[in-house]
CSV table of C-alpha atoms and ligand atoms in Angstrom, one decimal:
chain,number,residue,atom,x,y,z
A,1,MET,CA,24.3,-3.6,17.1
A,2,ARG,CA,28.1,-3.4,16.8
A,3,GLY,CA,28.0,-6.3,14.3
A,4,ARG,CA,25.5,-4.5,12.1
A,5,LEU,CA,27.5,-1.3,12.2
A,6,PHE,CA,30.6,-3.1,11.2
A,7,TYR,CA,28.8,-4.9,8.4
A,8,ARG,CA,27.5,-1.5,7.2
A,9,PHE,CA,31.0,-0.1,7.2
A,10,MET,CA,32.2,-3.1,5.2
A,11,ALA,CA,29.2,-2.8,2.9
A,12,ASP,CA,30.0,0.9,2.4
A,13,ALA,CA,33.5,-0.2,1.2
A,14,ILE,CA,32.2,-2.9,-1.1
A,15,PHE,CA,29.1,-1.2,-2.7
A,16,ASP,CA,28.9,2.0,-4.5
A,17,ILE,CA,28.4,4.6,-1.7
A,18,ASN,CA,27.3,7.2,-4.2
A,19,ASP,CA,24.1,5.3,-4.7
A,20,PRO,CA,22.3,5.4,-1.4
A,21,GLN,CA,19.7,3.0,-2.6
A,22,SER,CA,22.2,0.2,-3.5
A,23,LEU,CA,23.5,-0.1,0.1
A,24,GLU,CA,20.1,-0.3,1.6
A,25,ASP,CA,18.8,-2.8,-1.0
A,26,LYS,CA,21.8,-5.2,-0.8
A,27,MET,CA,21.7,-5.3,3.0
A,28,ARG,CA,17.9,-5.7,3.6
A,29,GLU,CA,16.0,-8.9,3.5
A,30,ASN,CA,13.4,-9.2,0.7
A,31,TRP,CA,9.8,-8.6,1.6
A,32,ASN,CA,8.4,-12.1,2.4
A,33,ASN,CA,5.7,-11.9,-0.2
A,34,GLU,CA,2.9,-14.3,0.8
A,35,ALA,CA,0.4,-13.2,-1.9
A,36,ASP,CA,-1.6,-15.8,-3.7
A,37,ILE,CA,-1.1,-15.1,-7.4
A,38,THR,CA,-2.7,-18.3,-8.8
A,39,TRP,CA,-5.6,-16.2,-10.2
A,40,ILE,CA,-3.4,-13.7,-12.0
A,41,ASP,CA,-2.1,-13.9,-15.6
A,42,PRO,CA,1.3,-12.2,-15.4
A,43,LYS,CA,1.2,-11.5,-19.2
A,44,LYS,CA,-1.9,-9.3,-18.9
A,45,PRO,CA,-1.9,-5.7,-17.7
A,46,MET,CA,-2.5,-5.0,-14.1
A,47,VAL,CA,-3.0,-2.1,-11.7
A,48,ALA,CA,-3.0,-1.9,-7.9
A,49,LEU,CA,-5.7,0.4,-6.5
A,50,SER,CA,-4.9,1.3,-2.9
A,51,PHE,CA,-7.1,3.0,-0.3
A,52,ASP,CA,-5.9,4.9,2.8
A,53,ASP,CA,-7.4,6.3,6.0
A,54,GLY,CA,-9.8,3.4,6.9
A,55,PRO,CA,-11.6,1.9,8.7
A,56,VAL,CA,-14.6,4.1,8.2
A,57,ASP,CA,-16.8,4.5,11.3
A,58,PRO,CA,-19.5,3.3,11.4
A,59,VAL,CA,-19.3,0.1,9.3
A,60,SER,CA,-22.5,0.0,7.1
A,61,GLU,CA,-23.5,-1.0,3.6
A,62,THR,CA,-23.6,2.7,2.6
A,63,SER,CA,-20.1,3.5,3.9
A,64,PRO,CA,-17.8,4.3,1.0
A,65,ALA,CA,-15.4,1.6,2.3
A,66,ILE,CA,-17.9,-1.2,2.1
A,67,ARG,CA,-19.1,0.1,-1.4
A,68,ILE,CA,-15.5,-0.1,-2.6
A,69,GLN,CA,-15.1,-3.6,-1.1
A,70,ASN,CA,-18.3,-4.7,-2.8
A,71,ALA,CA,-17.3,-3.3,-6.2
A,72,LEU,CA,-14.0,-5.2,-6.1
A,73,ARG,CA,-15.7,-8.4,-4.8
A,74,ASP,CA,-18.4,-8.3,-7.5
A,75,SER,CA,-15.8,-8.2,-10.3
A,76,GLY,CA,-13.6,-10.8,-8.6
A,77,MET,CA,-10.8,-8.2,-8.1
A,78,HIS,CA,-8.5,-7.2,-5.2
A,79,ALA,CA,-6.9,-4.1,-3.7
A,80,THR,CA,-4.8,-2.9,-0.9
A,81,PHE,CA,-6.2,-1.1,2.2
A,82,PHE,CA,-3.9,1.0,4.5
A,83,TYR,CA,-5.5,1.2,7.9
A,84,TRP,CA,-4.8,3.8,10.6
A,85,GLY,CA,-5.4,3.9,14.4
A,86,ASN,CA,-7.6,7.1,14.2
A,87,THR,CA,-10.8,5.3,13.6
A,88,PHE,CA,-9.9,1.8,14.7
A,89,ASN,CA,-12.1,0.4,17.5
A,90,GLU,CA,-13.9,-2.8,18.3
A,91,GLY,CA,-16.8,-1.7,15.9
A,92,THR,CA,-14.7,-0.8,12.9
A,93,ARG,CA,-12.6,-3.9,13.3
A,94,ALA,CA,-15.3,-5.7,11.3
A,95,GLU,CA,-14.4,-3.7,8.2
A,96,ILE,CA,-10.8,-4.9,8.3
A,97,GLU,CA,-11.9,-8.5,8.9
A,98,ARG,CA,-14.2,-8.2,5.9
A,99,ALA,CA,-11.3,-6.9,3.7
A,100,GLN,CA,-9.2,-9.9,4.8
A,101,GLU,CA,-12.0,-12.4,4.1
A,102,LEU,CA,-12.5,-11.0,0.6
A,103,GLY,CA,-8.8,-11.7,-0.2
A,104,PHE,CA,-7.7,-8.0,-0.1
A,105,GLU,CA,-4.3,-7.0,1.3
A,106,ILE,CA,-4.5,-5.3,4.6
A,107,ALA,CA,-1.7,-2.9,5.4
A,108,ASN,CA,-0.5,-0.1,7.7
A,109,HIS,CA,-1.0,3.6,7.7
A,110,THR,CA,0.2,4.5,11.3
A,111,LYS,CA,-1.7,5.4,14.4
A,112,THR,CA,-2.5,9.1,14.2
A,113,HIS,CA,-1.4,10.1,10.6
A,114,PRO,CA,1.6,12.3,11.5
A,115,HIS,CA,4.4,13.6,9.3
A,116,LEU,CA,6.7,10.8,10.3
A,117,PRO,CA,10.0,12.7,9.4
A,118,GLU,CA,9.1,15.3,12.1
A,119,LEU,CA,9.2,12.6,14.8
A,120,SER,CA,12.0,11.1,16.8
A,121,VAL,CA,12.8,7.5,16.0
A,122,GLU,CA,11.1,6.3,19.1
A,123,GLU,CA,7.9,8.3,18.2
A,124,MET,CA,8.1,6.9,14.7
A,125,LYS,CA,8.3,3.4,16.0
A,126,ALA,CA,5.2,3.9,18.2
A,127,GLU,CA,3.3,5.2,15.2
A,128,VAL,CA,4.2,2.4,12.8
A,129,GLU,CA,3.8,-0.4,15.4
A,130,TYR,CA,0.3,0.6,16.7
A,131,MET,CA,-1.8,-1.2,14.2
A,132,LEU,CA,0.4,-4.3,13.9
A,133,PRO,CA,-1.2,-6.5,16.6
A,134,VAL,CA,-4.6,-5.9,15.0
A,135,LEU,CA,-3.4,-6.6,11.5
A,136,LYS,CA,-1.6,-9.7,12.7
A,137,GLU,CA,-4.5,-11.1,14.6
A,138,ILE,CA,-6.9,-10.6,11.6
A,139,SER,CA,-4.6,-11.9,8.9
A,140,GLY,CA,-2.2,-14.3,10.7
A,141,ARG,CA,0.6,-12.6,8.9
A,142,GLU,CA,3.7,-11.0,10.5
A,143,LYS,CA,4.5,-8.0,8.4
A,144,PHE,CA,2.5,-5.3,6.6
A,145,LEU,CA,3.3,-2.8,3.9
A,146,LEU,CA,3.4,0.8,5.2
A,147,ARG,CA,2.1,3.8,3.4
A,148,PRO,CA,3.6,6.8,5.2
A,149,PRO,CA,1.0,9.6,5.7
A,150,TYR,CA,1.4,12.4,3.1
A,151,LEU,CA,3.9,10.0,1.4
A,152,ASP,CA,6.4,11.7,3.7
A,153,VAL,CA,9.6,9.7,4.1
A,154,ASN,CA,13.1,10.5,5.4
A,155,GLU,CA,16.3,8.6,5.8
A,156,ALA,CA,15.6,7.8,9.5
A,157,LEU,CA,12.3,6.1,8.6
A,158,ARG,CA,13.9,4.2,5.7
A,159,GLU,CA,16.6,3.0,8.1
A,160,MET,CA,14.3,2.0,10.9
A,161,ILE,CA,11.5,0.3,9.0
A,162,ASP,CA,11.5,-3.4,8.3
A,163,VAL,CA,9.0,-3.4,5.5
A,164,PRO,CA,8.7,-1.8,2.0
A,165,LEU,CA,7.3,1.8,1.9
A,166,ILE,CA,4.5,2.4,-0.5
A,167,SER,CA,4.1,5.7,-2.5
A,168,CYS,CA,2.0,6.0,-5.6
A,169,GLY,CA,2.5,6.1,-9.4
A,170,LEU,CA,-0.9,7.7,-10.1
A,171,ASP,CA,-2.7,10.0,-7.7
A,172,SER,CA,-6.6,10.0,-7.9
A,173,MET,CA,-6.5,13.4,-6.1
A,174,ASP,CA,-9.6,12.4,-4.2
A,175,TRP,CA,-8.0,14.0,-1.1
A,176,ALA,CA,-8.1,17.3,-3.0
A,177,GLN,CA,-11.9,17.0,-3.7
A,178,ALA,CA,-11.6,15.5,-7.1
A,179,THR,CA,-15.0,14.4,-8.4
A,180,ALA,CA,-15.9,10.9,-9.4
A,181,LYS,CA,-15.9,12.0,-13.0
A,182,GLN,CA,-12.5,13.6,-12.7
A,183,MET,CA,-11.1,10.4,-11.2
A,184,ILE,CA,-12.7,8.2,-13.8
A,185,ASP,CA,-11.4,10.4,-16.6
A,186,LYS,CA,-7.9,10.4,-15.3
A,187,ILE,CA,-7.7,6.6,-14.8
A,188,ALA,CA,-9.6,5.7,-18.0
A,189,LYS,CA,-7.2,8.0,-19.9
A,190,ALA,CA,-4.2,6.2,-18.4
A,191,CYS,CA,-5.8,2.9,-19.3
A,192,GLU,CA,-6.3,4.0,-22.9
A,193,ASN,CA,-2.7,5.3,-23.4
A,194,ASP,CA,-1.2,2.2,-21.6
A,195,SER,CA,0.4,4.2,-18.8
A,196,LEU,CA,-1.7,2.6,-16.2
A,197,ASP,CA,-0.1,-0.8,-16.4
A,198,GLY,CA,1.9,-1.5,-13.2
A,199,LYS,CA,0.8,1.6,-11.4
A,200,ILE,CA,0.0,1.9,-7.7
A,201,VAL,CA,-3.0,4.2,-7.6
A,202,LEU,CA,-3.5,6.4,-4.5
A,203,MET,CA,-7.1,6.7,-3.3
A,204,HIS,CA,-9.0,7.0,0.0
A,205,GLU,CA,-11.8,4.8,1.2
A,206,THR,CA,-13.4,7.7,3.1
A,207,TYR,CA,-15.0,9.6,0.2
A,208,ASP,CA,-18.4,8.9,-1.5
A,209,ALA,CA,-16.9,10.2,-4.8
A,210,THR,CA,-14.1,7.6,-4.6
A,211,ALA,CA,-16.6,4.8,-4.0
A,212,GLU,CA,-18.6,6.1,-7.0
A,213,ALA,CA,-15.5,6.2,-9.2
A,214,VAL,CA,-14.5,2.7,-8.1
A,215,GLU,CA,-17.9,1.2,-8.8
A,216,PHE,CA,-17.5,2.4,-12.4
A,217,LEU,CA,-13.8,1.8,-12.8
A,218,VAL,CA,-13.4,-1.8,-11.6
A,219,PRO,CA,-15.9,-3.3,-14.2
A,220,TYR,CA,-14.5,-0.9,-16.8
A,221,LEU,CA,-10.9,-2.0,-16.2
A,222,LYS,CA,-11.9,-5.6,-16.2
A,223,ALA,CA,-13.6,-5.2,-19.6
A,224,LYS,CA,-10.4,-3.6,-20.9
A,225,GLY,CA,-8.4,-6.7,-19.9
A,226,TYR,CA,-6.9,-5.3,-16.7
A,227,GLN,CA,-6.4,-7.2,-13.6
A,228,VAL,CA,-7.1,-5.1,-10.5
A,229,VAL,CA,-4.7,-6.6,-7.9
A,230,THR,CA,-3.1,-6.0,-4.5
A,231,ILE,CA,0.3,-4.4,-4.4
A,232,SER,CA,2.0,-7.6,-3.1
A,233,GLU,CA,0.2,-9.6,-5.8
A,234,MET,CA,1.4,-7.2,-8.6
A,235,PHE,CA,5.1,-7.5,-7.6
A,236,LYS,CA,5.0,-11.2,-7.0
A,237,ALA,CA,3.1,-11.9,-10.3
A,238,ARG,CA,5.8,-9.9,-12.1
A,239,GLY,CA,8.7,-11.7,-10.3
A,240,LYS,CA,9.9,-8.5,-8.7
A,241,ASP,CA,11.3,-8.5,-5.2
A,242,MET,CA,10.4,-5.7,-2.7
A,243,GLN,CA,12.8,-4.6,0.0
A,244,ALA,CA,12.5,-3.0,3.4
A,245,GLY,CA,13.0,0.7,3.5
A,246,HIS,CA,12.7,1.1,-0.3
A,247,VAL,CA,9.8,3.3,-1.6
A,248,TYR,CA,7.6,1.8,-4.4
A,249,GLY,CA,5.1,3.7,-6.6
A,250,GLU,CA,4.9,1.3,-9.5
A,251,CYS,CA,5.9,-2.1,-10.8
A,252,PRO,CA,6.8,-1.9,-14.5
A,253,GLN,CA,6.6,-5.0,-16.6
B,301,LIG,ZN1,-3.7,9.0,4.8
């Protein structure tokens, strides 16, 4: 601990202390990006759809989560799924396993979906570590992107966390009762005006409206030349490093 504090002190002296990001970034290890990008053409546009608040209980062919998985699978596309502890149990574990088997990125959304900045560091740790054994066992990987609930981040979280934090560059607003048509219009418009390229899109796998939108959008985006990829795939395909404690909402070309 003392060594790290000393290094921080030295780093403060060396790097620009007026830029809080630069200190963090230079000291942290890069995200060990294990994504397989052999199927991705880095020159083509891409977008990372991402889905929070799963798994959905119970697991069934009519659950919005499985409909979303199937829409991606049927177009040969990928996405990132942020899972929480609220609905995780031995039954819903099957949904996470299915996401892993389909080549999707499984990621972390805490245990009980709190506002992390309102917690002590110990409480924060308990929240962000709860799903790790499950995600490790299912994927064989060691670390997982974290989407903080409500995209709510403070300095203590950025300091404590050993993985990149994921925000969003485009919000579907499904959490605010957006209809499937509203989501489709918003994303199709971004596709048409080229602002969608490189964006992380915030969605939730818990709504039927979201599933309906995704069932339309994935084939639509594919037809427009877009690759629908995981967050880690997008950064790796574009040769961009990700760092622990840094917040990412997009990956520009
Ligand atoms: Zn959430």
